[in-house]
Structures are given as C-alpha cells and as structure tokens.
Amino acid sequence: MYTAKINRSEDTEKHLEFIQANGFAILVSNVEGKPWATHVPLLLSRDKKKLQGHIAKGNKQWKEWNADTEVLAIFQGPHTYISSSWYDHENVSTWNYVAIHVYGKLKVQSESELLNSLRELTDKYEKQSERPVSVDRMNQQYVKREMLGIVGFEIEISKIEASYKLSQNRDAKNHEIIVTELEKRGDHGSTAIAAEMRKAGHS
Amino acid sequence: MYTAKINRSEDTEKHLEFIQANGFAILVSNVEGKPWATHVPLLLSRDKKKLQGHIAKGNKQWKEWNADTEVLAIFQGPHTYISSSWYDHENVSTWNYVAIHVYGKLKVQSESELLNSLRELTDKYEKQSERPVSVDRMNQQYVKREMLGIVGFEIEISKIEASYKLSQNRDAKNHEIIVTELEKRGDHGSTAIAAEMRKAGHS
C-alpha cells in the first residue's frame, strides 16, 4: 500500500495486536483475472506467523488458489473526514484512517487443521459470551457436516504494511484543533480517530 | 463477491444510496501481478454511472492503469460477530456485515475533470462544516500545485454486487434474540447491524 513516510509504522508487535483486535478482514485475490474480495474473520496463529480463515465452498475464490497464490488481507481500523476549515491556514481537506495490509502465500488446510482453526476462532470470539459455545462441545457429526461446506486456509505472512494516517504533518496547534473538532462530532469514527491521533502525536 | 442467495440485494437505488453514505472506499487493482489496495473517498457522479476519485502520484497503483483496467471498489458498512450461544438450537457462530462491491473500467481524468471532482468532493463533505471551505474560494495557484501531486480517475460502473449478511435465515424468535443481544452490547458495529437486521427481516 502507498503510505507517505510520516504515516508509516514499522512496529510489528503493534500491527499484530491491531490484527488481533480488528480480525474481520477482507481477503483479496484474483478470480478470472480480476480482483475478488471476501469479507471474513482471520485469526492470527499462535506463533504469529500465519493468518487462518475459511470461506464458503460456493465462493469460487478458492478454486484459483495454488501454491504460488499471493493474497492480500486488508484489516481496517477507524476512519473519518478531516475538514481543512478547522485549520488556521489554507489547505485541502483529507481523510484520516488506520489500515494494515498483510501479504502472503496461501495454502488450503487439511480437515484437522481446519477443525483446529474453527476451535480457536470460536474460542476467541466466545470469550465475551455469557454461555460460550465451543466446537468441542458441539455434536461432532454436525461439525463435520458444516465443514463440508467450507474451505479452510492459512496465509504465511510475508509482508505487513501499515498506514496510520493521522495528521502527523500538522503542528501542535492545528493537531489539537483537529482532535477537539473530532471529539465534538462524537460519532464512532471521529472519536476513534481522535484517540489514535493523540497516540500518534504531531510534527 | 460470493453471497448466499438469502443475503443478496438487487435494489440498485439502495446500493447507490449506500455508496453515497459510505464513500470512504478501498480501490483494488493489480500491481506487478499482485492485488494492491488504496483507501480513498469515492464520489458517485451526478448521473450515478461513475465513481470519481484521486490518489497520490507517489502511489504506484496508477502506473499500471490502462484502458482495459477493471478495478474493484469496496464499500464497507457495519459488521459484527454473531454468537450462536444466543440461539435456541445448536449452530455455528458467524459474522454479519453489509458490503458493496463495484466493478468497472477506469480512466484517468483530465486536469479540468479532476478539478471538477475535487470541487464536488469538497462540497459534499463540507456540508457539515460550520465555515465550509470550497475549492473555488481557495488560492487557485495553491490548488494547481496540489493537483500536480495527485492522479484523478473515473470508474465507469459495470457491476454492483451487494451482500447484506443479516441473519435473514433465522426464524422470528432467533432473529429477535440476536437483535436484542446486539442492542445490549451497545458498540457501534452491533448497534448498526441490529438496525440493519430490523430492516432486512427474517425467514
């Protein structure tokens, strides 16, 4: 992904935390020569070297996967419009956002690998449930039947690109004005970007 | 995009409204044989047949664009995890989301087309500002200089695919339970998906 130098981040630990906290990703690869995207939760493996997920067998994206397929997984954080009307000088408006792009080669999982991934994925998101379900406590015939309808995969992470576009190029005064205006707006994207801006700082 | 029949929507007017309301998109095309994505606001043209946008000249994505380039623009709505622990029967958990994918051929804009798009894009988002900025009221030398750093483009819309994955396959009782649990959670994604679920209805 293109990222201006001031918006780049090379902090791999931070990126992996972001991926774990924003796990609903967009998986992109080519189908019939055109980009094809699937919205799907991706799970970071325990060794933090792979992403694991599954798609419906009816989704033809998997039919073109082979040992050389390099896919892109997009993890998106908050985003919001930044109005240059807030600044103390003339400038163009822009958009602030946080996004992480992961590239890697993809491999289709075996049945047991898929089962393990489903267990871990379910456990991860069921932590917040009052009465958590678990794959192991389900009827195993039912689980097997469900697995027939999906294709599991692993992406061996080869590159992580991060864009923290957070007005880092503004001076202290204008940076503070932006944060204040975003907090006034109060919607989800504005509030979250204001918090990210405070963390990222200014020029 | 793969979409189960029950989650599909063919209502073009609704999709165009969604695109206008969720204009911060992801533009995907290939660079050096791999998928490349840029996070960018896309503006629906007045005749509703095109998407207009611009990217930084430093972003090499535009260097591979030619008259045959078919790109994918991803517009994402809310999304949230749906726990099967809420259901009155055994089932797997899932993710609900709304997403629209637009395909089309891309053409680089002339200088005057780009200027028009910048005017309209700014006017669209400045409507909410107390003291709206406008491209026409800016120093025109400054605008020209800024334009040297970007590449404007138009996507001629050839296909719109919409996925409203909103538990439409659940019966009235389970559908209501899901909506109630999402409203209890109270975060942005859950609240927005609960509202979309009420609109979409159940089996």
XYZ file of C-alpha atoms in Angstrom:
406
model
C 0.000 0.000 0.000
C 1.186 3.516 -0.665
C 1.893 5.363 2.582
C 3.577 8.731 2.996
C 6.662 8.355 5.191
C 5.170 10.345 8.067
C 2.173 7.942 8.250
C 4.161 4.712 8.147
C 4.638 2.403 11.096
C 7.229 -0.359 11.367
C 6.176 -1.611 14.811
C 5.349 -5.256 14.061
C 4.128 -6.024 17.593
C 1.637 -3.151 17.347
C 0.476 -4.362 13.921
C -0.115 -7.896 15.174
C -2.149 -6.524 18.095
C -4.182 -4.473 15.629
C -4.835 -7.604 13.545
C -5.998 -9.468 16.631
C -8.276 -6.611 17.680
C -9.665 -5.949 14.157
C -9.955 -9.535 12.929
C -12.791 -9.086 10.447
C -10.738 -8.688 7.281
C -11.087 -8.504 3.514
C -9.318 -11.294 1.644
C -8.311 -10.296 -1.889
C -7.009 -12.467 -4.718
C -7.694 -12.675 -8.440
C -10.555 -14.627 -9.985
C -10.626 -14.829 -13.767
C -8.009 -12.073 -13.963
C -9.950 -9.582 -11.824
C -9.699 -8.687 -8.129
C -12.118 -10.630 -5.944
C -12.723 -9.876 -2.280
C -14.313 -11.814 0.565
C -15.217 -10.402 3.989
C -14.031 -12.917 6.527
C -12.607 -13.142 10.063
C -8.896 -14.015 10.018
C -7.183 -15.466 13.055
C -3.528 -14.856 13.858
C -1.856 -18.195 14.584
C -0.223 -18.759 17.982
C 3.274 -18.399 16.519
C 2.089 -15.101 14.928
C 3.412 -16.184 11.524
C 0.152 -17.114 9.831
C -3.413 -15.998 9.333
C -6.094 -18.668 9.337
C -9.592 -18.494 7.957
C -12.254 -20.227 5.904
C -14.661 -19.351 3.120
C -17.785 -20.997 1.734
C -17.171 -23.734 -0.833
C -19.670 -21.910 -3.040
C -17.272 -18.932 -3.155
C -15.234 -19.552 -6.291
C -12.278 -17.549 -4.978
C -10.638 -20.736 -3.603
C -10.788 -22.521 -6.965
C -7.895 -20.453 -8.315
C -5.669 -20.875 -5.266
C -2.449 -22.794 -5.779
C 0.982 -22.971 -4.140
C 2.002 -19.663 -5.766
C -1.072 -17.634 -4.910
C -0.100 -14.483 -3.048
C -3.132 -12.920 -1.400
C -3.771 -9.596 0.285
C -5.600 -9.409 3.613
C -6.899 -5.946 4.492
C -7.537 -5.064 8.139
C -9.331 -1.788 8.581
C -9.454 0.423 11.630
C -11.432 3.627 12.119
C -11.564 6.420 9.533
C -13.050 9.887 9.269
C -13.152 13.042 7.167
C -10.830 15.854 8.275
C -12.082 19.297 7.256
C -9.428 21.869 6.399
C -11.949 24.504 7.522
C -10.670 23.790 11.057
C -7.051 24.783 10.287
C -5.559 28.240 10.887
C -4.238 28.289 7.293
C -5.417 27.420 3.793
C -5.159 23.734 2.944
C -7.055 20.859 1.342
C -9.281 18.548 3.356
C -8.338 14.909 3.798
C -9.305 11.590 5.320
C -7.622 10.037 8.346
C -7.578 6.265 8.779
C -5.721 3.268 10.122
C -5.281 0.221 7.886
C -2.981 -2.761 7.781
C -2.303 -4.838 4.687
C -0.845 -8.323 5.000
C 0.587 -10.223 2.041
C 1.405 -13.891 1.978
C 1.168 -17.193 0.171
C -1.923 -19.182 0.800
C -2.312 -22.902 1.394
C -5.535 -24.869 1.771
C -5.846 -26.571 5.175
C -6.351 -30.253 5.860
C -9.526 -31.314 7.656
C -7.760 -31.489 11.041
C -6.072 -28.114 10.556
C -9.432 -26.573 9.687
C -11.033 -28.143 12.760
C -8.285 -26.684 14.961
C -8.750 -23.238 13.425
C -12.514 -23.372 13.944
C -11.942 -24.308 17.595
C -9.565 -21.393 18.163
C -11.657 -18.888 16.203
C -14.782 -19.826 18.165
C -12.930 -19.694 21.499
C -11.516 -16.258 20.658
C -14.886 -14.658 19.974
C -16.874 -16.647 22.554
C -14.766 -15.216 25.398
C -17.285 -12.376 25.606
C -20.340 -14.714 25.742
C -22.271 -15.447 28.914
C -22.626 -19.128 27.995
C -19.797 -19.663 25.483
C -20.274 -22.311 22.809
C -17.272 -24.441 21.932
C -16.629 -26.564 18.860
C -15.615 -29.494 21.072
C -18.939 -29.473 22.936
C -20.957 -29.447 19.690
C -22.387 -32.572 18.097
C -19.353 -33.768 16.105
C -21.494 -35.120 13.251
C -22.956 -31.646 12.873
C -19.489 -30.030 12.902
C -18.289 -32.458 10.218
C -21.303 -31.644 8.041
C -20.690 -27.901 8.420
C -17.029 -28.396 7.498
C -18.055 -29.972 4.187
C -19.421 -26.583 3.148
C -16.251 -24.567 3.752
C -12.614 -24.388 2.650
C -10.015 -23.638 5.343
C -6.778 -21.845 4.521
C -3.588 -20.484 6.018
C -1.682 -17.426 4.848
C 2.047 -17.492 5.573
C 2.686 -13.822 6.383
C 5.430 -12.431 4.130
C 4.842 -8.684 4.474
C 2.905 -6.334 6.738
C 2.233 -2.764 5.615
C 0.660 -0.267 7.983
C -0.785 3.156 7.339
C -1.563 5.345 10.341
C -2.807 8.430 8.505
C -3.401 10.676 11.495
C -2.473 14.283 10.619
C 1.053 13.772 11.953
C 2.116 16.503 9.478
C 0.188 19.196 11.404
C 1.808 21.426 14.014
C 0.804 21.248 17.692
C -1.869 23.945 17.410
C -3.652 22.578 14.320
C -3.323 18.999 15.569
C -5.089 19.987 18.781
C -7.842 21.788 16.820
C -8.482 18.659 14.736
C -8.668 16.396 17.800
C -11.045 18.833 19.527
C -13.337 19.075 16.480
C -13.401 15.278 16.077
C -14.310 14.829 19.734
C -17.118 17.377 19.291
C -18.554 15.361 16.390
C -18.885 12.356 18.651
C -19.565 9.626 16.056
C -17.656 6.338 16.259
C -15.082 7.046 13.508
C -14.306 10.589 14.695
C -13.924 9.576 18.344
C -11.685 6.619 17.496
C -9.502 8.677 15.138
C -9.157 11.430 17.771
C -7.852 8.815 20.228
C -5.421 7.413 17.621
C -4.226 10.956 16.835
C -3.389 11.590 20.485
C -1.305 8.395 20.491
C 0.475 9.177 17.202
C 1.367 12.800 18.009
C 2.247 15.656 15.650
C 5.171 17.205 13.793
C -18.283 -11.319 -4.356
C -19.762 -14.555 -3.149
C -23.134 -14.004 -1.487
C -25.634 -16.632 -0.400
C -28.952 -16.039 -2.156
C -30.757 -15.039 1.040
C -28.214 -12.230 1.679
C -28.244 -10.776 -1.818
C -29.815 -7.473 -2.738
C -30.659 -6.301 -6.254
C -32.007 -2.890 -5.268
C -29.708 -0.567 -7.241
C -31.189 2.630 -5.787
C -30.464 1.364 -2.269
C -26.912 0.420 -3.267
C -26.213 3.856 -4.726
C -27.504 5.474 -1.522
C -25.202 3.194 0.472
C -22.242 4.241 -1.703
C -23.052 7.899 -1.135
C -23.375 7.378 2.629
C -20.263 5.167 2.951
C -17.981 6.937 0.496
C -14.624 6.033 2.035
C -13.793 3.023 -0.127
C -10.986 0.618 -0.903
C -9.785 0.724 -4.509
C -8.261 -2.569 -5.650
C -6.307 -3.348 -8.812
C -3.176 -5.346 -9.587
C 0.354 -4.007 -9.283
C 3.142 -6.271 -10.527
C 0.706 -9.175 -10.650
C -0.459 -8.851 -7.042
C -3.545 -7.195 -5.527
C -2.917 -3.619 -4.406
C -5.403 -1.588 -2.378
C -5.754 2.117 -1.625
C -8.100 3.647 0.954
C -9.763 6.588 -0.731
C -13.060 8.510 -0.803
C -15.015 7.804 -3.996
C -17.712 10.148 -5.217
C -20.742 8.964 -7.155
C -21.150 11.145 -10.274
C -24.348 13.143 -10.749
C -25.603 10.735 -13.442
C -24.897 7.870 -10.960
C -22.935 5.978 -13.624
C -19.411 6.669 -12.436
C -17.233 6.821 -9.356
C -14.649 9.584 -9.165
C -11.567 9.792 -7.001
C -7.879 10.583 -6.844
C -4.726 9.040 -5.432
C -1.250 10.375 -4.693
C 1.125 10.397 -7.652
C 3.600 8.586 -5.397
C 1.169 5.637 -5.216
C 2.335 3.346 -7.993
C -1.110 1.801 -8.408
C -1.972 4.295 -11.203
C 1.099 3.428 -13.253
C -0.452 0.138 -14.377
C -3.830 1.610 -15.295
C -4.777 1.499 -18.956
C -7.994 1.479 -20.999
C -8.625 -2.186 -20.104
C -8.037 -1.960 -16.372
C -11.050 -3.279 -14.480
C -10.892 -2.256 -10.842
C -12.832 -3.235 -7.746
C -14.120 -0.604 -5.333
C -15.141 -1.974 -1.927
C -17.624 -0.018 0.197
C -17.964 -1.370 3.702
C -20.816 -0.895 6.111
C -21.045 -2.091 9.712
C -20.104 -5.612 10.805
C -20.210 -7.646 13.989
C -19.752 -11.124 15.439
C -22.944 -13.155 15.934
C -22.644 -15.727 18.710
C -24.571 -18.967 18.217
C -24.735 -19.178 22.035
C -27.756 -16.875 21.738
C -29.789 -19.301 19.586
C -32.332 -21.805 20.936
C -30.642 -24.598 18.940
C -27.130 -25.826 18.146
C -25.421 -23.934 15.356
C -22.114 -22.325 14.370
C -21.362 -18.678 15.078
C -20.992 -16.225 12.214
C -20.322 -12.626 11.233
C -22.960 -10.217 9.969
C -21.995 -7.375 7.654
C -23.040 -5.105 4.834
C -20.679 -4.596 1.899
C -20.989 -3.414 -1.663
C -18.506 -4.197 -4.416
C -18.418 -2.109 -7.573
C -16.558 -3.200 -10.702
C -15.745 -1.007 -13.647
C -13.185 0.190 -16.136
C -11.028 3.041 -15.025
C -9.912 6.101 -16.947
C -7.508 8.808 -15.810
C -9.122 12.256 -15.653
C -8.025 15.394 -17.454
C -6.974 18.371 -15.355
C -10.371 20.052 -15.682
C -12.250 16.825 -14.850
C -10.098 16.383 -11.759
C -10.733 19.984 -10.694
C -14.494 19.441 -11.037
C -14.307 16.246 -8.974
C -12.309 17.981 -6.240
C -14.904 20.759 -6.135
C -17.792 18.288 -5.774
C -15.992 16.038 -3.295
C -15.124 19.022 -1.086
C -18.668 20.428 -1.297
C -20.136 17.032 -0.359
C -18.133 16.673 2.841
C -18.036 20.378 3.746
C -21.845 20.475 4.024
C -21.416 19.539 7.693
C -18.832 22.276 8.400
C -19.643 25.474 10.263
C -17.494 27.545 7.867
C -17.276 25.323 4.767
C -14.176 25.600 2.619
C -14.657 25.469 -1.133
C -12.139 24.745 -3.877
C -13.328 27.821 -5.806
C -12.597 30.127 -2.880
C -9.061 28.752 -2.419
C -5.970 30.366 -3.895
C -6.026 28.865 -7.403
C -2.219 28.715 -7.620
C -2.255 26.587 -4.469
C -4.973 24.294 -5.884
C -2.978 23.827 -9.096
C 0.133 22.931 -7.109
C -1.804 20.380 -5.023
C -3.231 18.876 -8.214
C 0.278 18.187 -9.508
C 0.688 15.668 -6.676
C -2.397 13.567 -7.457
C -3.933 11.483 -10.246
C -7.685 11.794 -10.782
C -9.726 8.914 -12.169
C -13.232 7.838 -13.093
C -14.640 4.327 -12.846
C -17.428 3.550 -15.307
C -19.670 1.322 -13.161
C -20.239 -2.026 -14.905
C -21.427 -4.174 -11.990
C -22.645 -3.664 -8.428
C -22.683 -6.602 -6.014
C -24.242 -6.258 -2.583
C -24.075 -8.520 0.436
C -26.484 -7.826 3.293
C -25.495 -10.696 5.589
C -28.008 -10.099 8.351
C -29.210 -13.464 9.733
C -32.164 -13.488 7.318
C -32.002 -17.310 7.564
C -33.119 -17.269 11.233
C -36.738 -17.682 12.305
C -38.655 -14.863 14.012
C -37.733 -15.970 17.534
C -33.979 -16.388 16.981
C -33.831 -13.245 14.842
C -35.337 -11.257 17.701
C -32.898 -12.785 20.198
C -29.936 -11.751 18.024
C -31.212 -8.177 17.648
C -31.807 -7.925 21.401
C -28.326 -9.240 22.250
C -26.686 -6.873 19.755
C -28.550 -3.901 21.218
C -27.397 -4.974 24.697
C -23.757 -4.941 23.536
C -24.109 -1.319 22.537
C -20.906 -0.876 20.491
C -21.079 0.848 17.102
C -20.979 -2.288 14.902
C -23.520 -4.228 16.972
C -25.980 -1.335 17.159
C -25.727 -0.613 13.436
C -26.128 -4.293 12.488
C -29.155 -4.623 14.797
C -30.789 -1.703 12.951
C -29.957 -3.244 9.548
C -31.369 -6.603 10.734
C -34.686 -4.984 11.654
C -34.875 -3.520 8.137
C -33.923 -6.767 6.376
C -36.280 -9.049 8.316
C -36.161 -12.832 8.796
C -37.178 -16.097 7.143
